[in-house]
Amino acid sequence: MNIAVIGCGYVGLVTGACLAATGNSVTCIDSDAQKVAQLRLGLLPFFEPGLEPLVQRHVQQRQLHFSAEPGPAIAAADLVFIAVGTPPLAHGDADVRQVLEVADAVGRHMAAGCIVACKSTVPVGTAERIKAALDRAAKQRGLAPDHAVVANPEFLREGGAVQDFMSPDRVVIGLEDARAERVMRSVHAPFLERPAQLLVMGLRDAELTKYAANAMLATRISFMNEMARLCDALGVDVEQLRRGIGADARIGQSYLHPGCGYGGSCFPKDVRALLAMGRAARTDLDLVAAVAHVNDLQKQWAAGVIASRFGHRLQGRRFAVWGLAFKPGTDDLREAPALALISDLLAAGGRVCAHDPAAMPRARREWPQHWFDSGALQLAVSPLDAVDGADALVLMTEWALFSEPDFGEIRRRLRGSLIVDGRNRYDPARLRALGFDYAGVGRGAAAASVKACAESTLAA
Ligand SMILES: NC(=O)c1ccc[n+]([C@@H]2O[C@H](COP(=O)([O-])OP(=O)(O)OC[C@H]3O[C@@H](n4cnc5c(N)ncnc54)[C@H](O)[C@@H]3O)[C@@H](O)[C@H]2O)c1
C-alpha cells in the first residue's frame, strides 16, 4: 500500500517506520525541512530505542522516504496518517490548528478514494472537521466524494514506542465507512495476534477513548501520590501498599508507582484538554480536575523535601539531580518533573549539577540558556561527577543506570547526606544504615518527624 504519514515526531516516525517494515511504501512528511534532511541521512531528531536502525534499514531498502513537500506523496497515497502536534492552548484546550492545516493540504492533493486516519490526539468532533475540509476540497476539485476519515488514536509510549506499535494491546479505529475499515484492518493485521484486538467504533467514541485512557492512567498515578502523602503522615510504607493492592487482579500492577509527578507530552496536556472538553460540554469533571491538581502538588514534592532540610533560601547550596527526561528511555523533556524541580532550586538561589544518559543535549538546546551561561545549571559527564560536593542527591528519572549506584562512593563525594528518591528505587533501610538521610515518596519518611512532633507535644 502507498502510505503518507504527515508529521515526523514520535508518533509519525514510529508509524512510518513500522508500516514500512511490513512491506508498505511509506513517505513521511514534515514541514521542518532540516528535520527531513537529517532523516534522509538516517539521523533521528530525538532518542527512541530501536527506532534509528529501523528507519535506516527501510530507508536503505527504499521502502521509507522523507519529504518536506506534501503534494506528491499525498497524491500517490491510498492512506494518509495525520500525526502532527496538538499542543495545549492557554486554557488547556488542545490546539488543533496543525491538524486542520494538514487536512486542508490533504484536500488539495489527495486522489479520489483516499483514506485519512488521524493519529494525533484530538478533541471530540475533530475527525468531523477533517471530513468537512476534505468534502469541501473534493467538491472544489470535482473529485468523486469517496474519501473517508478514520479516528485512529495512538497509544504508544515513548521509550518503548516501536514495541508498542509492533505489538499493541489494541488498535482503536473510529469510522463510518466499510471500505476504510477493510483498509485499516489490512494495514494493522501484521501487528495483531488476534483480529479482535482491533476495536471498531464511531469517530467520536475513538477520539474520547484516547483522552479517557490517558486520564485513567494519570488517575492511578495521582491516586498513588495522594496515598503516598497519607503514608508519610501515618508512618506507612507506600511500597507495601502498592504490593498489597497491585496483587489484586481487579487492580493490577501498572501505573501504581508513586513518584514526583507525571510529565511528558501526553498526560499533562491530555488531562487538561479533557477538562477543557468537559467545560465546553458544560459537564463538570471533578475527578479529572483533582488528578491534575494532585499532580501539580506532587511536582513540588522533591523541592519540598529540600526546603524541609535546608530552608527556602538555597544560596551556597549545590544539588545533584539524576535524570532530566520525564521518564526513562526517552530524551523528551516536555513537562518533565525535573524541569519543575530545577527551576525551583535555581529560583531559590541553589545550583544544580545534573546527569541524564539521553536528555542532556536536548536540555542544552531547550532549557533557558542563562541557566547554563551563569553556571547555575551544569551537566555532568557521569552520575558520580554530578554528586561531587553536592549537599543532596535527587533521583528524578528511574533510568537503569541509576538503579544500583556505588553508595559508598556517593557517600564520599556528597558534601551532605540527603538522598531524595523521587522514584522509590532505593532501599530506605540500607541507605539509612549507610548514613544517608533518605527521603522517598510515601516511605514512612515523615514517620520519624511525626513521632518527634508527638514526643515534643507530649513533653510539653
Ligand atoms: N509522543 C507520544 O508519546 C504520543 C503518544 C500518543 C499520541 N500522541 C499524540 O500524537 C500527536 C503527535 O505527537 P508527537 O509527540 O509525535 O509530536 P511531535 O511534536 O514530536 O511531532 C510533530 C511533528 O509534526 C510536524 N508538523 C507540524 N505541522 C506540520 C505540517 N503542517 N506539516 C507537516 N509536519 C508538521 C512537526 O514539525 C513535528 O516534527 C499529538 O497529538 C500527541 O498528543 C503522542
Coordinates of C-alpha atoms and ligand atoms in Angstrom, one line a residue:
M1 CA 0.0 0.0 0.0
N2 CA 1.2 3.6 -0.6
I3 CA 1.1 5.4 2.6
A4 CA 1.9 9.0 3.6
V5 CA 2.5 10.0 7.2
I6 CA 2.3 13.7 8.0
G7 CA 4.4 14.8 11.0
C8 CA 7.8 13.2 11.8
G9 CA 7.6 13.3 15.6
Y10 CA 7.5 10.4 17.9
V11 CA 4.1 9.1 16.6
G12 CA 4.7 9.8 12.9
L13 CA 8.1 8.4 12.7
V14 CA 7.3 5.3 14.6
T15 CA 4.2 4.8 12.5
G16 CA 6.1 5.3 9.2
A17 CA 9.0 3.0 10.1
C18 CA 6.7 0.2 11.4
L19 CA 4.4 0.4 8.4
A20 CA 7.5 0.3 6.1
A21 CA 8.7 -2.8 8.0
T22 CA 5.5 -4.6 7.0
G23 CA 6.1 -4.0 3.2
N24 CA 4.3 -0.8 2.6
S25 CA 5.8 2.1 0.6
V26 CA 5.8 5.0 3.1
T27 CA 6.6 8.6 2.8
C28 CA 6.9 10.6 6.0
I29 CA 6.3 14.3 5.5
D30 CA 7.4 17.1 7.8
S31 CA 7.2 20.9 7.4
D32 CA 10.6 21.1 9.1
A33 CA 13.0 20.9 6.2
Q34 CA 16.0 20.5 8.4
K35 CA 14.5 17.5 10.2
V36 CA 13.7 15.9 6.8
A37 CA 17.2 16.4 5.6
Q38 CA 18.6 14.7 8.7
L39 CA 16.1 11.9 8.5
R40 CA 17.2 11.2 4.9
L41 CA 20.7 10.7 6.3
G42 CA 19.2 8.3 8.8
L43 CA 19.7 10.7 11.8
L44 CA 16.8 10.9 14.2
P45 CA 15.6 14.2 15.7
F46 CA 15.1 12.5 19.1
F47 CA 16.1 9.4 21.0
E48 CA 13.8 6.4 20.9
P49 CA 15.2 2.9 21.5
G50 CA 15.2 0.7 18.3
L51 CA 13.9 3.4 16.0
E52 CA 17.1 4.6 14.4
P53 CA 18.1 1.2 13.0
L54 CA 14.6 0.5 11.8
V55 CA 14.5 3.9 10.0
Q56 CA 17.9 3.4 8.5
R57 CA 17.1 -0.2 7.3
H58 CA 13.9 0.8 5.5
V59 CA 15.4 4.0 4.0
Q60 CA 18.2 1.8 2.5
Q61 CA 15.6 -0.7 1.2
R62 CA 13.7 2.3 -0.3
Q63 CA 10.5 1.5 1.5
L64 CA 10.7 4.6 3.7
H65 CA 11.1 8.1 2.2
F66 CA 11.1 11.5 3.7
S67 CA 9.9 14.8 2.2
A68 CA 9.2 18.3 3.1
E69 CA 6.9 18.7 0.2
P70 CA 3.5 17.2 0.9
G71 CA 1.9 17.3 -2.5
P72 CA 3.4 14.3 -4.4
A73 CA 3.3 11.8 -1.5
I74 CA -0.3 12.7 -0.7
A75 CA -1.4 12.5 -4.3
A76 CA 0.1 9.0 -4.5
A77 CA -1.2 7.7 -1.2
D78 CA -4.0 5.2 -0.6
L79 CA -3.8 6.0 3.1
V80 CA -2.7 9.2 4.8
F81 CA -1.9 9.3 8.6
I82 CA -2.0 12.7 10.3
A83 CA 0.5 12.7 13.2
V84 CA 1.2 16.4 13.9
G85 CA 1.2 18.0 17.3
T86 CA -1.8 19.1 19.3
P87 CA -0.2 21.3 21.9
P88 CA -2.2 23.0 24.7
L89 CA -3.6 26.4 24.4
A90 CA -3.6 28.8 27.3
H91 CA -6.7 27.3 29.0
G92 CA -5.8 23.8 28.3
D93 CA -7.8 23.2 25.1
A94 CA -5.9 21.2 22.5
D95 CA -4.7 23.4 19.7
V96 CA -5.9 21.5 16.5
R97 CA -4.6 24.1 14.0
Q98 CA -1.8 21.9 12.8
V99 CA -4.2 19.1 12.2
L100 CA -6.7 21.3 10.3
E101 CA -3.9 22.8 8.2
V102 CA -2.8 19.3 7.3
A103 CA -6.4 18.4 6.5
D104 CA -6.5 21.3 4.0
A105 CA -3.2 20.2 2.5
V106 CA -4.6 16.6 2.1
G107 CA -7.7 18.0 0.5
R108 CA -5.6 20.0 -2.1
H109 CA -3.6 17.0 -3.1
M110 CA -5.4 13.7 -2.4
A111 CA -6.6 11.4 -5.1
A112 CA -10.2 10.1 -5.2
G113 CA -10.8 7.4 -2.6
C114 CA -8.0 8.5 -0.3
I115 CA -8.4 7.3 3.4
V116 CA -7.2 9.8 6.0
A117 CA -6.5 8.5 9.5
C118 CA -5.9 10.9 12.3
K119 CA -3.4 9.6 14.9
S120 CA -3.0 13.0 16.6
T121 CA -4.8 13.2 19.9
V122 CA -7.7 15.5 19.1
P123 CA -10.9 16.7 20.9
V124 CA -14.2 15.0 20.1
G125 CA -15.5 16.4 16.8
T126 CA -12.1 17.0 15.1
A127 CA -12.5 14.0 12.7
E128 CA -15.8 15.5 11.6
R129 CA -13.9 18.8 10.9
I130 CA -11.3 16.9 8.9
K131 CA -14.0 15.2 6.9
A132 CA -15.7 18.6 6.2
A133 CA -12.4 20.0 5.0
L134 CA -11.9 17.0 2.6
D135 CA -15.5 17.2 1.4
R136 CA -15.1 20.9 0.6
A137 CA -11.8 20.3 -1.3
A138 CA -13.2 17.3 -3.2
K139 CA -16.2 19.4 -4.3
Q140 CA -13.9 22.3 -5.4
R141 CA -11.7 19.9 -7.3
G142 CA -14.5 17.9 -8.8
L143 CA -13.3 14.6 -7.2
A144 CA -15.7 11.8 -6.5
P145 CA -16.6 12.1 -2.8
D146 CA -15.4 8.6 -1.9
H147 CA -12.6 9.7 0.5
A148 CA -13.0 8.6 4.2
V149 CA -11.8 9.7 7.6
V150 CA -10.7 7.5 10.4
A151 CA -10.1 8.4 14.0
N152 CA -7.1 6.2 14.9
P153 CA -5.7 7.4 18.2
E154 CA -2.2 6.3 19.1
F155 CA -1.4 4.6 22.4
L156 CA 2.4 4.1 22.1
R157 CA 4.6 5.0 25.0
E158 CA 7.9 6.9 24.4
G159 CA 10.8 4.7 25.4
G160 CA 9.0 1.6 24.1
A161 CA 7.3 3.1 21.1
V162 CA 8.4 0.6 18.4
Q163 CA 7.5 -2.4 20.6
D164 CA 4.1 -0.8 21.4
F165 CA 3.4 -0.2 17.8
M166 CA 4.5 -3.6 16.7
S167 CA 2.6 -5.5 19.4
P168 CA -0.2 -3.3 20.6
D169 CA -2.7 -4.3 23.3
R170 CA -5.4 -3.0 20.9
V171 CA -5.9 -0.7 18.0
V172 CA -8.8 1.7 18.2
I173 CA -10.4 2.9 14.9
G174 CA -13.4 5.1 14.7
L175 CA -15.0 5.2 11.3
E176 CA -18.2 5.4 9.4
D177 CA -17.1 3.6 6.2
A178 CA -16.8 -0.1 5.4
R179 CA -14.0 0.3 2.9
A180 CA -12.0 2.3 5.4
E181 CA -12.5 -0.5 7.9
R182 CA -11.2 -3.1 5.4
V183 CA -8.1 -0.9 4.7
M184 CA -7.4 -0.3 8.4
R185 CA -7.8 -4.0 9.2
S186 CA -5.4 -5.0 6.4
V187 CA -2.7 -2.4 7.4
H188 CA -2.8 -3.4 11.0
A189 CA -3.2 -7.2 10.6
P190 CA 0.6 -7.9 10.7
F191 CA 0.8 -6.3 14.2
L192 CA -2.2 -8.1 15.8
E193 CA -2.2 -11.6 17.3
R194 CA -6.0 -11.7 17.1
P195 CA -8.3 -9.7 14.9
A196 CA -10.4 -8.9 18.0
Q197 CA -7.6 -6.6 19.1
L198 CA -8.8 -4.1 16.5
L199 CA -11.7 -2.2 18.1
V200 CA -14.0 -0.6 15.7
M201 CA -16.3 2.2 16.9
G202 CA -17.6 5.6 16.0
L203 CA -15.4 8.6 15.2
R204 CA -16.3 10.4 18.4
D205 CA -16.1 7.3 20.5
A206 CA -12.5 6.7 19.3
E207 CA -11.5 10.4 19.9
L208 CA -12.8 10.3 23.5
T209 CA -11.3 6.9 24.2
K210 CA -7.8 8.3 23.8
Y211 CA -8.4 11.0 26.4
A212 CA -10.2 8.7 28.8
A213 CA -7.3 6.2 28.6
N214 CA -4.7 8.8 29.5
A215 CA -6.9 10.3 32.2
M216 CA -7.4 6.8 33.7
L217 CA -3.6 6.2 33.8
A218 CA -3.0 9.6 35.2
T219 CA -5.7 9.0 37.8
R220 CA -3.8 5.9 39.0
I221 CA -0.6 7.8 39.4
S222 CA -2.2 10.7 41.2
F223 CA -4.1 8.3 43.4
M224 CA -0.9 6.6 44.5
N225 CA 0.8 10.0 45.0
E226 CA -2.1 11.0 47.3
M227 CA -1.8 7.7 49.2
A228 CA 1.9 8.4 49.5
R229 CA 1.2 11.6 51.3
L230 CA -1.1 9.8 53.7
C231 CA 1.5 7.1 54.1
D232 CA 4.1 9.7 55.1
A233 CA 1.8 11.2 57.6
L234 CA 0.9 7.8 59.2
G235 CA 4.3 6.2 59.0
V236 CA 3.2 3.6 56.4
D237 CA 5.4 2.5 53.5
V238 CA 3.5 3.1 50.3
E239 CA 5.6 0.4 48.5
Q240 CA 3.9 -2.2 50.8
L241 CA 0.6 -0.6 50.0
R242 CA 1.4 -0.8 46.3
R243 CA 2.3 -4.5 46.6
G244 CA -0.8 -5.2 48.5
I245 CA -3.3 -3.6 46.2
G246 CA -1.4 -4.3 42.9
A247 CA -1.7 -8.1 43.6
D248 CA -5.5 -7.7 43.3
A249 CA -6.3 -8.8 39.7
R250 CA -9.0 -6.3 39.6
I251 CA -6.5 -3.5 40.2
G252 CA -3.3 -4.8 38.6
Q253 CA 0.3 -3.5 38.9
S254 CA 0.7 -0.9 36.2
Y255 CA 0.8 2.8 36.8
L256 CA 0.7 2.4 40.5
H257 CA 4.2 3.7 41.2
P258 CA 4.2 6.9 43.3
G259 CA 6.8 9.4 42.3
C260 CA 7.5 13.1 41.7
G261 CA 4.5 13.6 39.4
Y262 CA 3.7 12.6 35.8
G263 CA 5.1 14.7 33.0
G264 CA 5.7 14.2 29.3
S265 CA 4.0 15.3 26.1
C266 CA 0.7 13.5 26.8
F267 CA -0.7 13.0 30.3
P268 CA -0.5 16.7 31.4
K269 CA -1.8 18.1 28.2
D270 CA -4.4 15.5 27.6
V271 CA -5.8 15.7 31.1
R272 CA -6.1 19.5 30.7
A273 CA -7.7 19.1 27.3
L274 CA -10.2 16.6 28.7
L275 CA -11.1 19.2 31.3
A276 CA -11.5 21.8 28.6
M277 CA -13.8 19.4 26.7
G278 CA -15.8 19.0 29.9
R279 CA -16.1 22.8 30.3
A280 CA -17.2 23.2 26.7
A281 CA -19.8 20.5 27.2
R282 CA -20.9 22.0 30.5
T283 CA -20.0 18.8 32.3
D284 CA -18.0 19.0 35.5
L285 CA -15.1 16.6 35.6
D286 CA -14.3 16.8 39.3
L287 CA -12.2 13.7 39.5
V288 CA -10.1 14.6 36.5
A289 CA -9.6 18.1 37.9
A290 CA -8.4 16.6 41.1
V291 CA -6.0 14.3 39.2
A292 CA -4.4 17.4 37.6
H293 CA -4.3 19.3 41.0
V294 CA -2.7 16.4 42.8
N295 CA -0.1 16.1 40.1
D296 CA 0.7 19.9 40.3
L297 CA 1.3 19.4 44.1
Q298 CA 3.4 16.3 43.5
K299 CA 5.7 18.1 41.2
Q300 CA 6.7 20.2 44.1
W301 CA 7.4 17.2 46.4
A302 CA 11.1 17.0 45.8
A303 CA 11.6 20.7 46.3
G304 CA 9.5 20.5 49.5
V305 CA 11.8 17.8 50.9
I306 CA 14.8 20.0 50.2
A307 CA 13.2 23.0 51.7
S308 CA 12.4 20.9 54.8
R309 CA 16.1 20.2 55.3
F310 CA 17.8 23.5 54.0
G311 CA 15.1 26.1 54.2
H312 CA 13.8 28.2 51.4
R313 CA 17.0 30.1 50.7
L314 CA 19.5 27.9 48.9
Q315 CA 22.4 30.3 48.3
G316 CA 25.6 28.4 48.5
R317 CA 23.9 25.0 48.2
R318 CA 24.5 22.6 45.4
F319 CA 22.3 19.7 44.3
A320 CA 22.9 16.7 42.2
V321 CA 20.0 15.7 40.0
W322 CA 19.9 12.3 38.4
G323 CA 17.5 12.2 35.4
L324 CA 16.1 15.1 33.3
A325 CA 13.8 13.3 30.9
F326 CA 10.2 12.8 32.0
K327 CA 10.8 9.1 32.1
P328 CA 13.5 6.6 31.2
G329 CA 14.0 5.6 27.6
T330 CA 13.4 9.0 26.1
D331 CA 15.1 12.4 25.8
D332 CA 11.7 14.1 25.9
L333 CA 11.7 16.9 28.4
R334 CA 8.2 18.2 27.9
E335 CA 6.7 18.9 31.3
A336 CA 9.4 16.8 33.0
P337 CA 9.2 16.9 36.8
A338 CA 13.0 17.5 36.8
L339 CA 12.4 20.8 35.0
A340 CA 10.0 21.9 37.7
L341 CA 12.5 20.9 40.4
I342 CA 15.5 22.6 38.8
S343 CA 13.5 25.8 38.2
D344 CA 12.6 25.8 41.9
L345 CA 16.1 25.2 43.1
L346 CA 17.6 27.8 40.9
A347 CA 14.9 30.3 41.8
A348 CA 15.8 29.8 45.5
G349 CA 19.5 30.6 44.8
G350 CA 20.7 27.0 44.6
R351 CA 23.0 25.5 42.0
V352 CA 22.4 22.2 40.2
C353 CA 24.7 19.6 38.6
A354 CA 22.7 17.1 36.7
H355 CA 23.2 13.9 34.7
D356 CA 20.9 12.1 32.2
P357 CA 22.0 9.4 29.8
A358 CA 20.0 10.7 26.9
A359 CA 18.4 14.1 27.5
M360 CA 21.4 16.4 28.2
P361 CA 21.9 17.6 24.6
R362 CA 18.2 18.5 24.4
A363 CA 18.2 20.2 27.8
R364 CA 21.1 22.4 26.5
R365 CA 19.0 23.3 23.4
E366 CA 15.6 23.7 25.0
W367 CA 16.1 25.0 28.6
P368 CA 16.8 28.6 29.4
Q369 CA 20.3 29.5 28.1
H370 CA 21.1 31.7 31.1
W371 CA 20.9 28.7 33.5
F372 CA 23.9 27.3 31.6
D373 CA 25.7 30.5 30.9
S374 CA 25.6 31.6 34.6
G375 CA 26.8 28.1 35.7
A376 CA 23.7 27.7 37.9
L377 CA 22.9 24.5 36.0
Q378 CA 25.8 22.3 35.0
L379 CA 25.6 18.9 33.2
A380 CA 28.0 16.2 34.4
V381 CA 29.5 13.6 32.2
S382 CA 28.7 10.8 34.7
P383 CA 26.2 10.3 37.6
L384 CA 29.1 10.3 40.1
D385 CA 30.6 13.5 38.8
A386 CA 27.2 15.2 39.3
V387 CA 27.4 14.2 43.0
D388 CA 30.8 15.8 43.7
G389 CA 30.5 18.3 46.6
A390 CA 26.7 18.3 46.4
D391 CA 24.5 18.9 49.5
A392 CA 22.0 16.4 48.3
L393 CA 21.3 13.9 45.6
V394 CA 17.8 13.8 44.0
L395 CA 16.7 10.9 41.8
M396 CA 14.2 12.3 39.3
T397 CA 14.1 9.7 36.4
E398 CA 14.5 6.0 37.1
W399 CA 17.0 5.2 34.3
A400 CA 18.6 1.7 34.8
L401 CA 21.9 3.5 35.1
F402 CA 20.9 4.9 38.4
S403 CA 19.4 1.7 39.9
E404 CA 22.5 0.2 41.6
P405 CA 24.9 3.0 42.2
D406 CA 28.0 2.8 44.4
F407 CA 26.6 4.3 47.5
G408 CA 30.0 4.2 49.3
E409 CA 31.4 6.4 46.6
I410 CA 28.4 8.6 46.7
R411 CA 28.8 9.0 50.5
R412 CA 32.4 10.0 49.9
R413 CA 31.6 12.5 47.2
L414 CA 28.5 14.1 48.6
R415 CA 29.0 17.0 51.0
G416 CA 25.7 16.4 52.7
S417 CA 23.9 13.2 53.4
L418 CA 20.4 13.7 51.9
I419 CA 19.2 11.4 49.2
V420 CA 15.8 12.3 47.8
D421 CA 14.5 9.3 46.0
G422 CA 11.8 10.7 43.7
R423 CA 11.1 7.3 42.2
N424 CA 11.3 5.0 45.2
R425 CA 14.1 2.9 43.7
Y426 CA 16.3 2.6 46.7
D427 CA 16.0 0.6 49.9
P428 CA 15.4 3.1 52.8
A429 CA 16.8 0.8 55.5
R430 CA 20.0 0.1 53.5
L431 CA 20.6 3.8 52.8
R432 CA 19.9 4.8 56.4
A433 CA 22.3 2.2 57.6
L434 CA 24.9 3.7 55.3
G435 CA 24.4 7.0 57.0
F436 CA 22.2 8.7 54.4
D437 CA 19.3 10.9 55.3
Y438 CA 16.9 9.0 53.0
A439 CA 13.6 10.6 51.7
G440 CA 11.4 8.5 49.5
V441 CA 7.8 9.2 48.3
G442 CA 5.5 7.9 51.0
R443 CA 8.0 5.6 52.5
G444 CA 7.1 6.5 56.1
A445 CA 9.9 9.1 56.0
A446 CA 7.8 11.5 57.8
A447 CA 7.1 8.9 60.5
A448 CA 10.2 10.0 62.3
S449 CA 9.2 13.6 62.3
V450 CA 5.6 12.8 63.2
K451 CA 6.9 10.8 66.1
A452 CA 9.3 13.5 67.1
C453 CA 6.5 16.1 66.9
A454 CA 4.2 13.9 69.0
E455 CA 7.0 13.4 71.5
S456 CA 7.7 17.1 71.8
T457 CA 4.0 17.8 72.2
L458 CA 3.9 15.1 74.9
A459 CA 7.0 16.6 76.6
A460 CA 5.3 20.0 76.7
Ligands
LIG1 N1 4.6 11.4 22.0 C1 3.8 10.4 22.4 O1 4.2 9.6 23.2 C2 2.4 10.3 21.9 C3 1.6 9.2 22.1 C4 0.3 9.1 21.6 C5 -0.2 10.2 21.0 N2 0.5 11.3 20.8 C6 -0.2 12.4 20.0 O2 0.3 12.3 18.7 C7 0.4 13.7 18.2 C8 1.9 13.9 17.7 O3 2.7 13.8 18.9 P1 4.3 13.7 18.8 O4 4.8 13.5 20.1 O5 4.7 12.8 17.7 O6 4.5 15.2 18.3 P2 5.9 15.9 17.9 O7 5.8 17.3 18.4 O8 7.1 15.1 18.3 O9 5.9 15.9 16.3 C9 5.0 16.6 15.5 C10 5.7 16.8 14.1 O10 4.7 17.4 13.2 C11 5.4 18.3 12.4 N3 4.4 19.2 11.8 C12 3.7 20.2 12.4 N4 2.9 20.8 11.5 C13 3.1 20.2 10.3 C14 2.6 20.3 9.0 N5 1.7 21.3 8.7 N6 3.0 19.5 8.0 C15 3.9 18.6 8.3 N7 4.5 18.4 9.5 C16 4.1 19.2 10.5 C17 6.4 19.0 13.4 O11 7.5 19.6 12.7 C18 6.9 17.8 14.2 O12 8.0 17.2 13.6 C19 0.0 14.6 19.3 O13 -1.4 14.9 19.1 C20 0.2 13.8 20.5 O14 -0.7 14.2 21.6 C21 1.8 11.4 21.2

